[in-house]
Amino acid sequence: MTSFAQPQFKIISSTHPVSAEKRTEILNNPGFGKYFSDHMAAIDWTRDEGWHDARIVPYGPLQLDPAASVLHYAQEIFEGLKAYRHQDGSIWTFRPEMNAARFQHSADRLALPQLPTQLFIESIRALIGVDAAWIPSQPDTCGYIRPFMIANESFLGVRPAQRAAYYVILSPAGSYFGKGMAPVSIWLSTDYSRAGRGGTGEAKCGGNYASSLVPQQEATANGCSQVLFLDAEEHKYLEELGGMNIFLVRKDGTLLTPQLSGSILRGVTRDSIIQLAHGLGMKVEERRITIDEWRDGVNSGDISEVFACGTAAVVAPVNMLKGKGFTCGDEQAPAGKITLALHKMLTDIQYGRAQDKHGWMQRLA
Ligand SMILES: *Cc1c(COP(=O)(O)O)cnc(C)c1O
């Protein structure tokens, strides 16, 4: 068994990398999640051997036994973070130890093995080490890093798998908003819940996303780009979107966001925004927020801005909430001042344009 005191990734280089010309073409218009770099990181785990065989291998299809547990019982977790290229060409990532800790928390909930923080971060570093050329350099572009873990024991019995595999793939990503930050409309889901008490809402697992697709379709059918879920018990309190946390801004500048309830994902962006707001002397209330408070607040003018946040979009302004039989907000309203300011503060740190006073950035290459 390999010791990971000093993680060592064996590197098997791709014999068929994408040509420099084709890669440049991709990096000029990468979109999101469509193209992948030449390599991926992989580490295997078995109950007897623990984590072993850390390696960087050519990107390509996985071989899975048809009885692999992930295919039947969805024993899977993932993470999402970004690699930012700074002006001087260096490549950095943002608070990766928080993603590592969340990955461990998700692993616990899904009865998967814990990947040590150092191994999580080194796997990303090793992949970026070989595929640095895949990180674009145009403003607000990045490399999207997707670590994930699957149970791959060939066994149809229902119990935690005794084999698992961890991978990291890397996808160049364009600027999320293209030109300017266009606010989005949000659909209030009243027929579906995302997570209930004691469920997997606080874990970043594929199953949560599978169950959010139908309500997401309903949102799209109603002209909205995202869906807002309420608590499963009373259908009264804001929880979050399918893949983003939510903030309301009061006209006195106070930020309101649902408290972590056990069924809300602990967003790294959410936590960073709370810290930035505190640093600006703003008040932040983490508490239960009813849907009526949102609606009445927007109607009375007491709630002046709403935004969603997550790694992919960083901050997404929301100007409209729609639900069965009601709408609230103004579809023409531009992004709010505080929303824009927080987006700028965070992205300036991430892209190395502002001083990183919190020590959030880690250099990858
Ligand atoms: C990943 C995710 C978020 C955002 O988390 P970040 O760490 O900020 O990217 C929010 N909600 C859900 C359900 C998520 O899966």
XYZ file of C-alpha atoms and ligand atoms in Angstrom, residues 102 194 204 209 240-245 265 267-270 309-311, ligand 1:
33
model
C -17.436 18.921 2.311
C -35.275 18.915 -2.773
C -23.299 16.968 -2.611
C -29.665 16.468 -8.698
C -32.071 26.878 -1.810
C -32.047 26.435 -5.568
C -31.220 23.145 -7.299
C -27.526 23.977 -7.174
C -27.141 27.410 -5.587
C -27.731 29.079 -2.229
C -25.826 22.511 0.987
C -21.878 26.513 -0.152
C -18.302 27.742 -0.202
C -19.557 30.823 -2.044
C -22.275 31.337 0.590
C -24.678 32.045 -5.391
C -22.486 29.088 -6.171
C -19.094 28.310 -7.650
C -22.659 22.943 -5.029
C -23.961 23.445 -4.536
C -24.143 24.755 -4.049
C -23.085 25.823 -4.123
O -21.937 25.491 -3.404
P -20.572 26.246 -3.745
O -19.607 25.592 -2.823
O -20.770 27.670 -3.447
O -20.291 25.993 -5.174
C -25.379 25.096 -3.526
N -26.392 24.222 -3.506
C -26.268 22.959 -3.973
C -27.433 22.052 -3.911
C -25.052 22.536 -4.497
O -24.948 21.285 -4.971
